[in-house]
JSON list of C-alpha atoms in Angstrom, two decimals:
[
{"chain": "A", "resi": 1, "resn": "MET", "atom": "CA", "xyz": [-20.13, -1.22, 31.77]},
{"chain": "A", "resi": 2, "resn": "LYS", "atom": "CA", "xyz": [-21.63, -4.55, 30.41]},
{"chain": "A", "resi": 3, "resn": "LYS", "atom": "CA", "xyz": [-25.38, -2.72, 30.53]},
{"chain": "A", "resi": 4, "resn": "PHE", "atom": "CA", "xyz": [-23.81, -0.07, 28.26]},
{"chain": "A", "resi": 5, "resn": "VAL", "atom": "CA", "xyz": [-22.34, -2.47, 25.97]},
{"chain": "A", "resi": 6, "resn": "PHE", "atom": "CA", "xyz": [-25.66, -4.54, 25.51]},
{"chain": "A", "resi": 7, "resn": "ILE", "atom": "CA", "xyz": [-27.54, -1.30, 25.24]},
{"chain": "A", "resi": 8, "resn": "VAL", "atom": "CA", "xyz": [-25.11, 0.33, 22.55]},
{"chain": "A", "resi": 9, "resn": "ILE", "atom": "CA", "xyz": [-25.55, -3.16, 20.43]},
{"chain": "A", "resi": 10, "resn": "ALA", "atom": "CA", "xyz": [-29.63, -3.12, 20.84]},
{"chain": "A", "resi": 11, "resn": "VAL", "atom": "CA", "xyz": [-29.65, 0.30, 19.73]},
{"chain": "A", "resi": 12, "resn": "ILE", "atom": "CA", "xyz": [-27.36, -0.56, 16.35]},
{"chain": "A", "resi": 13, "resn": "LEU", "atom": "CA", "xyz": [-29.48, -3.61, 15.75]},
{"chain": "A", "resi": 14, "resn": "THR", "atom": "CA", "xyz": [-32.63, -1.65, 15.71]},
{"chain": "A", "resi": 15, "resn": "LEU", "atom": "CA", "xyz": [-31.19, 1.21, 13.34]},
{"chain": "A", "resi": 16, "resn": "PRO", "atom": "CA", "xyz": [-32.16, -0.60, 10.01]},
{"chain": "A", "resi": 17, "resn": "THR", "atom": "CA", "xyz": [-35.65, -0.51, 10.82]},
{"chain": "A", "resi": 18, "resn": "TYR", "atom": "CA", "xyz": [-35.82, 3.33, 9.52]},
{"chain": "A", "resi": 19, "resn": "SER", "atom": "CA", "xyz": [-35.80, 3.90, 5.82]},
{"chain": "A", "resi": 20, "resn": "GLN", "atom": "CA", "xyz": [-32.47, 4.65, 3.82]},
{"chain": "A", "resi": 21, "resn": "VAL", "atom": "CA", "xyz": [-30.58, 2.82, 6.68]},
{"chain": "A", "resi": 22, "resn": "LYS", "atom": "CA", "xyz": [-28.79, -0.08, 5.10]},
{"chain": "A", "resi": 23, "resn": "CYS", "atom": "CA", "xyz": [-26.72, -3.06, 7.61]},
{"chain": "A", "resi": 24, "resn": "GLY", "atom": "CA", "xyz": [-24.44, -5.45, 6.63]},
{"chain": "A", "resi": 25, "resn": "LEU", "atom": "CA", "xyz": [-21.71, -7.74, 8.20]},
{"chain": "A", "resi": 26, "resn": "LYS", "atom": "CA", "xyz": [-18.16, -7.52, 8.13]},
{"chain": "A", "resi": 27, "resn": "LEU", "atom": "CA", "xyz": [-15.54, -10.34, 8.37]},
{"chain": "A", "resi": 28, "resn": "GLY", "atom": "CA", "xyz": [-11.47, -9.69, 7.94]},
{"chain": "A", "resi": 29, "resn": "ALA", "atom": "CA", "xyz": [-8.32, -10.36, 9.67]},
{"chain": "A", "resi": 30, "resn": "ASP", "atom": "CA", "xyz": [-6.31, -8.04, 11.55]},
{"chain": "A", "resi": 31, "resn": "PHE", "atom": "CA", "xyz": [-2.90, -7.33, 11.88]},
{"chain": "A", "resi": 32, "resn": "SER", "atom": "CA", "xyz": [-1.61, -6.27, 15.90]},
{"chain": "A", "resi": 33, "resn": "VAL", "atom": "CA", "xyz": [1.05, -5.15, 17.98]},
{"chain": "A", "resi": 34, "resn": "MET", "atom": "CA", "xyz": [1.16, -2.94, 20.77]},
{"chain": "A", "resi": 35, "resn": "ARG", "atom": "CA", "xyz": [3.10, 0.36, 20.87]},
{"chain": "A", "resi": 36, "resn": "ALA", "atom": "CA", "xyz": [5.40, 0.25, 23.81]},
{"chain": "A", "resi": 37, "resn": "PHE", "atom": "CA", "xyz": [6.72, 3.03, 25.83]},
{"chain": "A", "resi": 38, "resn": "ALA", "atom": "CA", "xyz": [9.17, 3.16, 29.07]},
{"chain": "A", "resi": 39, "resn": "ASP", "atom": "CA", "xyz": [10.32, 6.09, 30.77]},
{"chain": "A", "resi": 40, "resn": "GLY", "atom": "CA", "xyz": [8.72, 7.86, 27.42]},
{"chain": "A", "resi": 41, "resn": "GLU", "atom": "CA", "xyz": [10.88, 6.08, 25.06]},
{"chain": "A", "resi": 42, "resn": "LYS", "atom": "CA", "xyz": [9.14, 3.99, 22.42]},
{"chain": "A", "resi": 43, "resn": "ALA", "atom": "CA", "xyz": [10.44, 0.32, 22.60]},
{"chain": "A", "resi": 44, "resn": "PRO", "atom": "CA", "xyz": [12.29, -1.04, 19.57]},
{"chain": "A", "resi": 45, "resn": "ASP", "atom": "CA", "xyz": [10.06, -2.51, 17.17]},
{"chain": "A", "resi": 46, "resn": "SER", "atom": "CA", "xyz": [12.01, -5.79, 16.85]},
{"chain": "A", "resi": 47, "resn": "LEU", "atom": "CA", "xyz": [10.46, -6.98, 20.44]},
{"chain": "A", "resi": 48, "resn": "GLN", "atom": "CA", "xyz": [7.33, -7.74, 18.94]},
{"chain": "A", "resi": 49, "resn": "ARG", "atom": "CA", "xyz": [6.19, -9.39, 16.08]},
{"chain": "A", "resi": 50, "resn": "ARG", "atom": "CA", "xyz": [2.49, -8.93, 14.41]},
{"chain": "A", "resi": 51, "resn": "LEU", "atom": "CA", "xyz": [-0.32, -11.05, 16.03]},
{"chain": "A", "resi": 52, "resn": "THR", "atom": "CA", "xyz": [-2.84, -11.94, 12.89]},
{"chain": "A", "resi": 53, "resn": "SER", "atom": "CA", "xyz": [-6.50, -12.94, 13.97]},
{"chain": "A", "resi": 54, "resn": "PRO", "atom": "CA", "xyz": [-9.80, -12.85, 12.81]},
{"chain": "A", "resi": 55, "resn": "ARG", "atom": "CA", "xyz": [-12.64, -10.27, 12.90]},
{"chain": "A", "resi": 56, "resn": "LEU", "atom": "CA", "xyz": [-16.46, -10.49, 12.79]},
{"chain": "A", "resi": 57, "resn": "GLY", "atom": "CA", "xyz": [-18.67, -7.16, 13.12]},
{"chain": "A", "resi": 58, "resn": "PHE", "atom": "CA", "xyz": [-22.21, -5.86, 12.21]},
{"chain": "A", "resi": 59, "resn": "PHE", "atom": "CA", "xyz": [-22.56, -2.67, 11.02]},
{"chain": "A", "resi": 60, "resn": "VAL", "atom": "CA", "xyz": [-25.39, 0.04, 9.60]},
{"chain": "A", "resi": 61, "resn": "GLU", "atom": "CA", "xyz": [-24.83, 2.61, 7.29]},
{"chain": "A", "resi": 62, "resn": "ILE", "atom": "CA", "xyz": [-26.32, 6.16, 7.31]},
{"chain": "A", "resi": 63, "resn": "PRO", "atom": "CA", "xyz": [-26.82, 8.36, 4.15]},
{"chain": "A", "resi": 64, "resn": "VAL", "atom": "CA", "xyz": [-26.22, 11.92, 4.87]},
{"chain": "A", "resi": 65, "resn": "ASN", "atom": "CA", "xyz": [-26.37, 13.26, 1.10]},
{"chain": "A", "resi": 66, "resn": "ASP", "atom": "CA", "xyz": [-25.52, 11.96, -2.03]},
{"chain": "A", "resi": 67, "resn": "PHE", "atom": "CA", "xyz": [-21.93, 11.71, -0.84]},
{"chain": "A", "resi": 68, "resn": "LEU", "atom": "CA", "xyz": [-21.61, 11.56, 2.94]},
{"chain": "A", "resi": 69, "resn": "PHE", "atom": "CA", "xyz": [-22.87, 8.84, 5.09]},
{"chain": "A", "resi": 70, "resn": "ILE", "atom": "CA", "xyz": [-22.26, 7.66, 8.96]},
{"chain": "A", "resi": 71, "resn": "GLN", "atom": "CA", "xyz": [-21.20, 4.11, 9.58]},
{"chain": "A", "resi": 72, "resn": "ALA", "atom": "CA", "xyz": [-21.49, 2.80, 13.12]},
{"chain": "A", "resi": 73, "resn": "GLY", "atom": "CA", "xyz": [-21.31, -1.23, 14.42]},
{"chain": "A", "resi": 74, "resn": "PHE", "atom": "CA", "xyz": [-19.70, -3.57, 16.67]},
{"chain": "A", "resi": 75, "resn": "ASN", "atom": "CA", "xyz": [-17.05, -6.01, 15.94]},
{"chain": "A", "resi": 76, "resn": "THR", "atom": "CA", "xyz": [-15.55, -8.74, 18.05]},
{"chain": "A", "resi": 77, "resn": "ALA", "atom": "CA", "xyz": [-11.73, -9.37, 17.61]},
{"chain": "A", "resi": 78, "resn": "VAL", "atom": "CA", "xyz": [-8.87, -10.46, 19.08]},
{"chain": "A", "resi": 79, "resn": "LYS", "atom": "CA", "xyz": [-5.60, -8.14, 19.29]},
{"chain": "A", "resi": 80, "resn": "GLY", "atom": "CA", "xyz": [-2.04, -8.57, 20.60]},
{"chain": "A", "resi": 81, "resn": "TYR", "atom": "CA", "xyz": [1.27, -9.08, 19.63]},
{"chain": "A", "resi": 82, "resn": "LYS", "atom": "CA", "xyz": [3.94, -11.81, 19.64]},
{"chain": "A", "resi": 83, "resn": "PHE", "atom": "CA", "xyz": [7.28, -11.37, 21.58]},
{"chain": "A", "resi": 84, "resn": "ASP", "atom": "CA", "xyz": [10.11, -13.90, 23.19]},
{"chain": "A", "resi": 85, "resn": "PHE", "atom": "CA", "xyz": [10.51, -14.25, 26.64]},
{"chain": "A", "resi": 86, "resn": "ILE", "atom": "CA", "xyz": [11.38, -16.26, 29.88]},
{"chain": "A", "resi": 87, "resn": "HIS", "atom": "CA", "xyz": [9.20, -18.30, 32.13]},
{"chain": "A", "resi": 88, "resn": "TYR", "atom": "CA", "xyz": [9.83, -20.27, 35.01]},
{"chain": "A", "resi": 89, "resn": "LYS", "atom": "CA", "xyz": [8.86, -23.66, 34.49]},
{"chain": "A", "resi": 90, "resn": "ASN", "atom": "CA", "xyz": [10.04, -27.06, 35.76]},
{"chain": "A", "resi": 91, "resn": "ASP", "atom": "CA", "xyz": [12.53, -25.34, 38.48]},
{"chain": "A", "resi": 92, "resn": "GLN", "atom": "CA", "xyz": [14.39, -23.44, 35.77]},
{"chain": "A", "resi": 93, "resn": "TYR", "atom": "CA", "xyz": [14.14, -20.50, 33.34]},
{"chain": "A", "resi": 94, "resn": "VAL", "atom": "CA", "xyz": [13.21, -21.38, 29.80]},
{"chain": "A", "resi": 95, "resn": "GLU", "atom": "CA", "xyz": [13.08, -19.41, 26.84]},
{"chain": "A", "resi": 96, "resn": "THR", "atom": "CA", "xyz": [9.53, -19.03, 25.06]},
{"chain": "A", "resi": 97, "resn": "GLU", "atom": "CA", "xyz": [7.99, -17.46, 22.47]},
{"chain": "A", "resi": 98, "resn": "ASP", "atom": "CA", "xyz": [4.94, -15.94, 23.83]},
{"chain": "A", "resi": 99, "resn": "THR", "atom": "CA", "xyz": [1.54, -13.95, 22.49]},
{"chain": "A", "resi": 100, "resn": "GLN", "atom": "CA", "xyz": [-0.16, -11.31, 24.40]},
{"chain": "A", "resi": 101, "resn": "LEU", "atom": "CA", "xyz": [-3.90, -12.11, 23.82]},
{"chain": "A", "resi": 102, "resn": "LEU", "atom": "CA", "xyz": [-7.02, -9.50, 24.47]},
{"chain": "A", "resi": 103, "resn": "LEU", "atom": "CA", "xyz": [-10.54, -10.52, 23.34]},
{"chain": "A", "resi": 104, "resn": "TYR", "atom": "CA", "xyz": [-12.47, -7.27, 22.94]},
{"chain": "A", "resi": 105, "resn": "ILE", "atom": "CA", "xyz": [-15.40, -5.67, 21.50]},
{"chain": "A", "resi": 106, "resn": "ASP", "atom": "CA", "xyz": [-15.16, -2.68, 19.60]},
{"chain": "A", "resi": 107, "resn": "PHE", "atom": "CA", "xyz": [-17.94, 0.26, 18.41]},
{"chain": "A", "resi": 108, "resn": "PRO", "atom": "CA", "xyz": [-16.48, 2.33, 15.59]},
{"chain": "A", "resi": 109, "resn": "VAL", "atom": "CA", "xyz": [-18.78, 5.47, 14.61]},
{"chain": "A", "resi": 110, "resn": "THR", "atom": "CA", "xyz": [-17.30, 6.77, 11.57]},
{"chain": "A", "resi": 111, "resn": "ILE", "atom": "CA", "xyz": [-18.07, 9.50, 8.91]},
{"chain": "A", "resi": 112, "resn": "GLY", "atom": "CA", "xyz": [-17.65, 8.23, 5.39]},
{"chain": "A", "resi": 113, "resn": "TYR", "atom": "CA", "xyz": [-17.29, 9.80, 1.50]},
{"chain": "A", "resi": 114, "resn": "LYS", "atom": "CA", "xyz": [-18.08, 8.17, -1.33]},
{"chain": "A", "resi": 115, "resn": "TYR", "atom": "CA", "xyz": [-16.94, 9.10, -4.97]},
{"chain": "A", "resi": 116, "resn": "ASP", "atom": "CA", "xyz": [-19.01, 7.06, -7.69]},
{"chain": "A", "resi": 117, "resn": "MET", "atom": "CA", "xyz": [-17.07, 5.94, -10.67]},
{"chain": "A", "resi": 118, "resn": "GLY", "atom": "CA", "xyz": [-20.49, 4.12, -12.15]},
{"chain": "A", "resi": 119, "resn": "ASP", "atom": "CA", "xyz": [-20.08, 0.47, -11.32]},
{"chain": "A", "resi": 120, "resn": "ALA", "atom": "CA", "xyz": [-18.20, 0.74, -8.35]},
{"chain": "A", "resi": 121, "resn": "LYS", "atom": "CA", "xyz": [-17.66, 3.41, -5.61]},
{"chain": "A", "resi": 122, "resn": "LEU", "atom": "CA", "xyz": [-14.49, 4.21, -3.70]},
{"chain": "A", "resi": 123, "resn": "PHE", "atom": "CA", "xyz": [-15.39, 5.16, -0.23]},
{"chain": "A", "resi": 124, "resn": "ALA", "atom": "CA", "xyz": [-12.91, 6.61, 2.89]},
{"chain": "A", "resi": 125, "resn": "LEU", "atom": "CA", "xyz": [-14.07, 6.87, 6.62]},
{"chain": "A", "resi": 126, "resn": "ALA", "atom": "CA", "xyz": [-12.47, 8.24, 9.91]},
{"chain": "A", "resi": 127, "resn": "GLY", "atom": "CA", "xyz": [-13.61, 8.23, 13.64]},
{"chain": "A", "resi": 128, "resn": "PRO", "atom": "CA", "xyz": [-13.05, 7.62, 17.20]},
{"chain": "A", "resi": 129, "resn": "ALA", "atom": "CA", "xyz": [-13.77, 3.81, 18.28]},
{"chain": "A", "resi": 130, "resn": "LEU", "atom": "CA", "xyz": [-14.81, 2.61, 21.93]},
{"chain": "A", "resi": 131, "resn": "SER", "atom": "CA", "xyz": [-12.92, -0.95, 22.60]},
{"chain": "A", "resi": 132, "resn": "TYR", "atom": "CA", "xyz": [-14.26, -2.96, 25.38]},
{"chain": "A", "resi": 133, "resn": "ASN", "atom": "CA", "xyz": [-11.78, -5.75, 26.58]},
{"chain": "A", "resi": 134, "resn": "LEU", "atom": "CA", "xyz": [-13.53, -8.67, 27.64]},
{"chain": "A", "resi": 135, "resn": "TYR", "atom": "CA", "xyz": [-10.08, -11.23, 28.48]},
{"chain": "A", "resi": 136, "resn": "ALA", "atom": "CA", "xyz": [-6.81, -11.06, 28.39]},
{"chain": "A", "resi": 137, "resn": "THR", "atom": "CA", "xyz": [-3.77, -13.55, 28.67]},
{"chain": "A", "resi": 138, "resn": "GLN", "atom": "CA", "xyz": [-0.22, -14.33, 28.23]},
{"chain": "A", "resi": 139, "resn": "LEU", "atom": "CA", "xyz": [0.03, -17.72, 26.26]},
{"chain": "A", "resi": 140, "resn": "TYR", "atom": "CA", "xyz": [3.13, -19.57, 25.80]},
{"chain": "A", "resi": 141, "resn": "LYS", "atom": "CA", "xyz": [4.01, -22.83, 24.31]},
{"chain": "A", "resi": 142, "resn": "TYR", "atom": "CA", "xyz": [7.33, -25.26, 25.69]},
{"chain": "A", "resi": 143, "resn": "LYS", "atom": "CA", "xyz": [7.82, -28.38, 24.76]},
{"chain": "A", "resi": 144, "resn": "GLY", "atom": "CA", "xyz": [4.71, -28.75, 22.47]},
{"chain": "A", "resi": 145, "resn": "GLU", "atom": "CA", "xyz": [2.61, -27.91, 25.47]},
{"chain": "A", "resi": 146, "resn": "TYR", "atom": "CA", "xyz": [0.42, -24.78, 25.52]},
{"chain": "A", "resi": 147, "resn": "ASP", "atom": "CA", "xyz": [0.35, -22.74, 28.80]},
{"chain": "A", "resi": 148, "resn": "ASN", "atom": "CA", "xyz": [-0.66, -19.28, 29.71]},
{"chain": "A", "resi": 149, "resn": "VAL", "atom": "CA", "xyz": [-0.44, -16.58, 32.49]},
{"chain": "A", "resi": 150, "resn": "HIS", "atom": "CA", "xyz": [-3.93, -15.24, 33.13]},
{"chain": "A", "resi": 151, "resn": "GLN", "atom": "CA", "xyz": [-4.29, -11.33, 33.45]},
{"chain": "A", "resi": 152, "resn": "THR", "atom": "CA", "xyz": [-6.92, -9.66, 34.86]},
{"chain": "A", "resi": 153, "resn": "VAL", "atom": "CA", "xyz": [-8.99, -6.92, 33.30]},
{"chain": "A", "resi": 154, "resn": "GLY", "atom": "CA", "xyz": [-10.38, -3.75, 35.28]},
{"chain": "A", "resi": 155, "resn": "SER", "atom": "CA", "xyz": [-9.76, -0.54, 36.66]},
{"chain": "A", "resi": 156, "resn": "ASP", "atom": "CA", "xyz": [-7.50, -1.85, 38.72]},
{"chain": "A", "resi": 157, "resn": "GLY", "atom": "CA", "xyz": [-6.28, -4.86, 37.09]},
{"chain": "A", "resi": 158, "resn": "ASP", "atom": "CA", "xyz": [-3.41, -5.52, 34.75]},
{"chain": "A", "resi": 159, "resn": "ILE", "atom": "CA", "xyz": [-5.38, -4.28, 31.55]},
{"chain": "A", "resi": 160, "resn": "LEU", "atom": "CA", "xyz": [-7.91, -1.55, 31.52]},
{"chain": "A", "resi": 161, "resn": "PRO", "atom": "CA", "xyz": [-11.29, -2.63, 30.39]},
{"chain": "A", "resi": 162, "resn": "ILE", "atom": "CA", "xyz": [-11.96, 0.68, 28.10]},
{"chain": "A", "resi": 163, "resn": "GLU", "atom": "CA", "xyz": [-9.79, 1.85, 25.38]},
{"chain": "A", "resi": 164, "resn": "LEU", "atom": "CA", "xyz": [-10.40, 4.67, 22.99]},
{"chain": "A", "resi": 165, "resn": "CYS", "atom": "CA", "xyz": [-8.92, 4.52, 19.39]},
{"chain": "A", "resi": 166, "resn": "GLY", "atom": "CA", "xyz": [-8.61, 6.33, 16.45]},
{"chain": "A", "resi": 167, "resn": "LYS", "atom": "CA", "xyz": [-9.56, 4.62, 12.98]},
{"chain": "A", "resi": 168, "resn": "ILE", "atom": "CA", "xyz": [-9.23, 5.52, 9.38]},
{"chain": "A", "resi": 169, "resn": "GLU", "atom": "CA", "xyz": [-10.51, 3.04, 6.45]},
{"chain": "A", "resi": 170, "resn": "GLY", "atom": "CA", "xyz": [-10.53, 3.08, 2.77]},
{"chain": "A", "resi": 171, "resn": "GLY", "atom": "CA", "xyz": [-12.07, 0.53, -0.02]},
{"chain": "A", "resi": 172, "resn": "ILE", "atom": "CA", "xyz": [-14.19, 0.00, -2.90]},
{"chain": "A", "resi": 173, "resn": "GLU", "atom": "CA", "xyz": [-18.03, -0.87, -2.84]},
{"chain": "A", "resi": 174, "resn": "VAL", "atom": "CA", "xyz": [-19.53, -2.89, -5.95]},
{"chain": "A", "resi": 175, "resn": "ASN", "atom": "CA", "xyz": [-22.93, -3.21, -5.67]},
{"chain": "A", "resi": 176, "resn": "ARG", "atom": "CA", "xyz": [-23.61, -4.64, -2.15]},
{"chain": "A", "resi": 177, "resn": "PHE", "atom": "CA", "xyz": [-19.98, -5.80, -1.34]},
{"chain": "A", "resi": 178, "resn": "MET", "atom": "CA", "xyz": [-17.43, -3.77, 0.45]},
{"chain": "A", "resi": 179, "resn": "PHE", "atom": "CA", "xyz": [-13.63, -4.35, 0.34]},
{"chain": "A", "resi": 180, "resn": "SER", "atom": "CA", "xyz": [-11.38, -2.14, 2.41]},
{"chain": "A", "resi": 181, "resn": "ALA", "atom": "CA", "xyz": [-7.82, -1.70, 4.34]},
{"chain": "A", "resi": 182, "resn": "SER", "atom": "CA", "xyz": [-7.72, 0.08, 7.58]},
{"chain": "A", "resi": 183, "resn": "TYR", "atom": "CA", "xyz": [-5.65, 1.25, 10.32]},
{"chain": "A", "resi": 184, "resn": "SER", "atom": "CA", "xyz": [-6.73, 1.66, 14.09]},
{"chain": "A", "resi": 185, "resn": "MET", "atom": "CA", "xyz": [-4.20, 3.71, 16.80]},
{"chain": "A", "resi": 186, "resn": "GLY", "atom": "CA", "xyz": [-4.98, 3.39, 20.16]},
{"chain": "A", "resi": 187, "resn": "LEU", "atom": "CA", "xyz": [-4.88, 6.69, 22.43]},
{"chain": "A", "resi": 188, "resn": "SER", "atom": "CA", "xyz": [-5.25, 5.48, 26.03]},
{"chain": "A", "resi": 189, "resn": "ASN", "atom": "CA", "xyz": [-2.36, 3.46, 27.71]},
{"chain": "A", "resi": 190, "resn": "LEU", "atom": "CA", "xyz": [-4.18, -0.41, 28.24]},
{"chain": "A", "resi": 191, "resn": "ALA", "atom": "CA", "xyz": [-1.68, -1.21, 31.29]},
{"chain": "A", "resi": 192, "resn": "PRO", "atom": "CA", "xyz": [-1.23, 1.79, 33.75]},
{"chain": "A", "resi": 193, "resn": "GLU", "atom": "CA", "xyz": [0.47, -0.38, 36.40]},
{"chain": "A", "resi": 194, "resn": "ASN", "atom": "CA", "xyz": [3.19, -2.71, 36.05]},
{"chain": "A", "resi": 195, "resn": "PRO", "atom": "CA", "xyz": [6.64, -2.92, 37.52]},
{"chain": "A", "resi": 196, "resn": "TRP", "atom": "CA", "xyz": [8.01, -1.34, 34.22]},
{"chain": "A", "resi": 197, "resn": "ASP", "atom": "CA", "xyz": [6.26, 1.80, 34.48]},
{"chain": "A", "resi": 198, "resn": "MET", "atom": "CA", "xyz": [5.47, 0.96, 31.01]},
{"chain": "A", "resi": 199, "resn": "THR", "atom": "CA", "xyz": [2.85, 2.55, 28.60]},
{"chain": "A", "resi": 200, "resn": "LEU", "atom": "CA", "xyz": [1.20, -0.14, 26.08]},
{"chain": "A", "resi": 201, "resn": "LYS", "atom": "CA", "xyz": [-1.25, 1.24, 22.97]},
{"chain": "A", "resi": 202, "resn": "SER", "atom": "CA", "xyz": [-2.57, -0.72, 20.09]},
{"chain": "A", "resi": 203, "resn": "ASN", "atom": "CA", "xyz": [-1.58, -0.59, 16.74]},
{"chain": "A", "resi": 204, "resn": "VAL", "atom": "CA", "xyz": [-3.86, -2.72, 14.36]},
{"chain": "A", "resi": 205, "resn": "ILE", "atom": "CA", "xyz": [-4.02, -2.82, 10.46]},
{"chain": "A", "resi": 206, "resn": "GLY", "atom": "CA", "xyz": [-7.02, -4.52, 9.11]},
{"chain": "A", "resi": 207, "resn": "LEU", "atom": "CA", "xyz": [-8.13, -5.97, 5.82]},
{"chain": "A", "resi": 208, "resn": "THR", "atom": "CA", "xyz": [-12.02, -6.54, 5.68]},
{"chain": "A", "resi": 209, "resn": "ALA", "atom": "CA", "xyz": [-14.85, -7.85, 3.42]},
{"chain": "A", "resi": 210, "resn": "ALA", "atom": "CA", "xyz": [-18.43, -6.84, 3.90]},
{"chain": "A", "resi": 211, "resn": "VAL", "atom": "CA", "xyz": [-21.82, -7.40, 2.47]},
{"chain": "A", "resi": 212, "resn": "LYS", "atom": "CA", "xyz": [-24.86, -5.18, 2.87]},
{"chain": "A", "resi": 213, "resn": "PHE", "atom": "CA", "xyz": [-28.47, -6.81, 3.30]},
{"chain": "A", "resi": 214, "resn": "GLY", "atom": "CA", "xyz": [-31.53, -5.65, 1.49]},
{"chain": "A", "resi": 215, "resn": "GLU", "atom": "CA", "xyz": [-32.13, -3.86, -2.39]},
{"chain": "A", "resi": 216, "resn": "VAL", "atom": "CA", "xyz": [-29.07, -1.90, -3.18]},
{"chain": "A", "resi": 217, "resn": "ASP", "atom": "CA", "xyz": [-28.23, 0.26, -6.19]},
{"chain": "A", "resi": 218, "resn": "GLY", "atom": "CA", "xyz": [-24.79, 1.87, -6.76]},
{"chain": "A", "resi": 219, "resn": "ARG", "atom": "CA", "xyz": [-26.23, 4.73, -8.77]},
{"chain": "A", "resi": 220, "resn": "ARG", "atom": "CA", "xyz": [-28.67, 5.83, -5.92]},
{"chain": "A", "resi": 221, "resn": "ARG", "atom": "CA", "xyz": [-28.21, 7.89, -3.17]},
{"chain": "A", "resi": 222, "resn": "GLY", "atom": "CA", "xyz": [-25.59, 6.28, -0.80]},
{"chain": "A", "resi": 223, "resn": "GLY", "atom": "CA", "xyz": [-25.80, 3.28, -2.27]},
{"chain": "A", "resi": 224, "resn": "HIS", "atom": "CA", "xyz": [-29.42, 2.43, -1.59]},
{"chain": "A", "resi": 225, "resn": "ARG", "atom": "CA", "xyz": [-32.49, 1.93, -3.86]},
{"chain": "A", "resi": 226, "resn": "ARG", "atom": "CA", "xyz": [-35.29, 4.54, -2.75]},
{"chain": "A", "resi": 227, "resn": "HIS", "atom": "CA", "xyz": [-38.72, 2.76, -2.66]}
]
């Protein structure tokens, strides 16, 4: 699977060498929780609090016509949630505030539409994203010191390595800069085997700023200058 990830990244990085294809960097913040279901019923939202974490990514944009475009790329990020828990520590049960952390790379492939307003463009994106989980842990703090419960990632581990998500995003583009808000919803179960028979699916709200490289022109096709 790691070879597949490297191949996908290499393909995305080579796409900007083709005409009309532009690339850029994305930097943003994610606000994530996990939708938990036990015995077919959704767990109360009050059991979780959203985790705020940074996101950094690279993207390529391929114009289809004057209005439509395809955007693909990869992002490194952390998602998870915060919750109250009880750990057995120093021969006693203690109350702690825990954080579930998942380090991952995701590969969104979305189709977008731009509406030209002259000096700026409104845009909207929608499509699937494939997330590859690299590391998982349950972090907690007790008496000022941090500790963690390591979780295994794998087909027979605590967390599955692959998650399929659906993503929508919308924002505004001004010259080479893009500002957007997004929502991503997990479609597959992250934890297939656990003692509570619980299903976990990610739920992420994101705010992102992006910058494109090279020459751009908001009045030209797809926001790019033709040579």
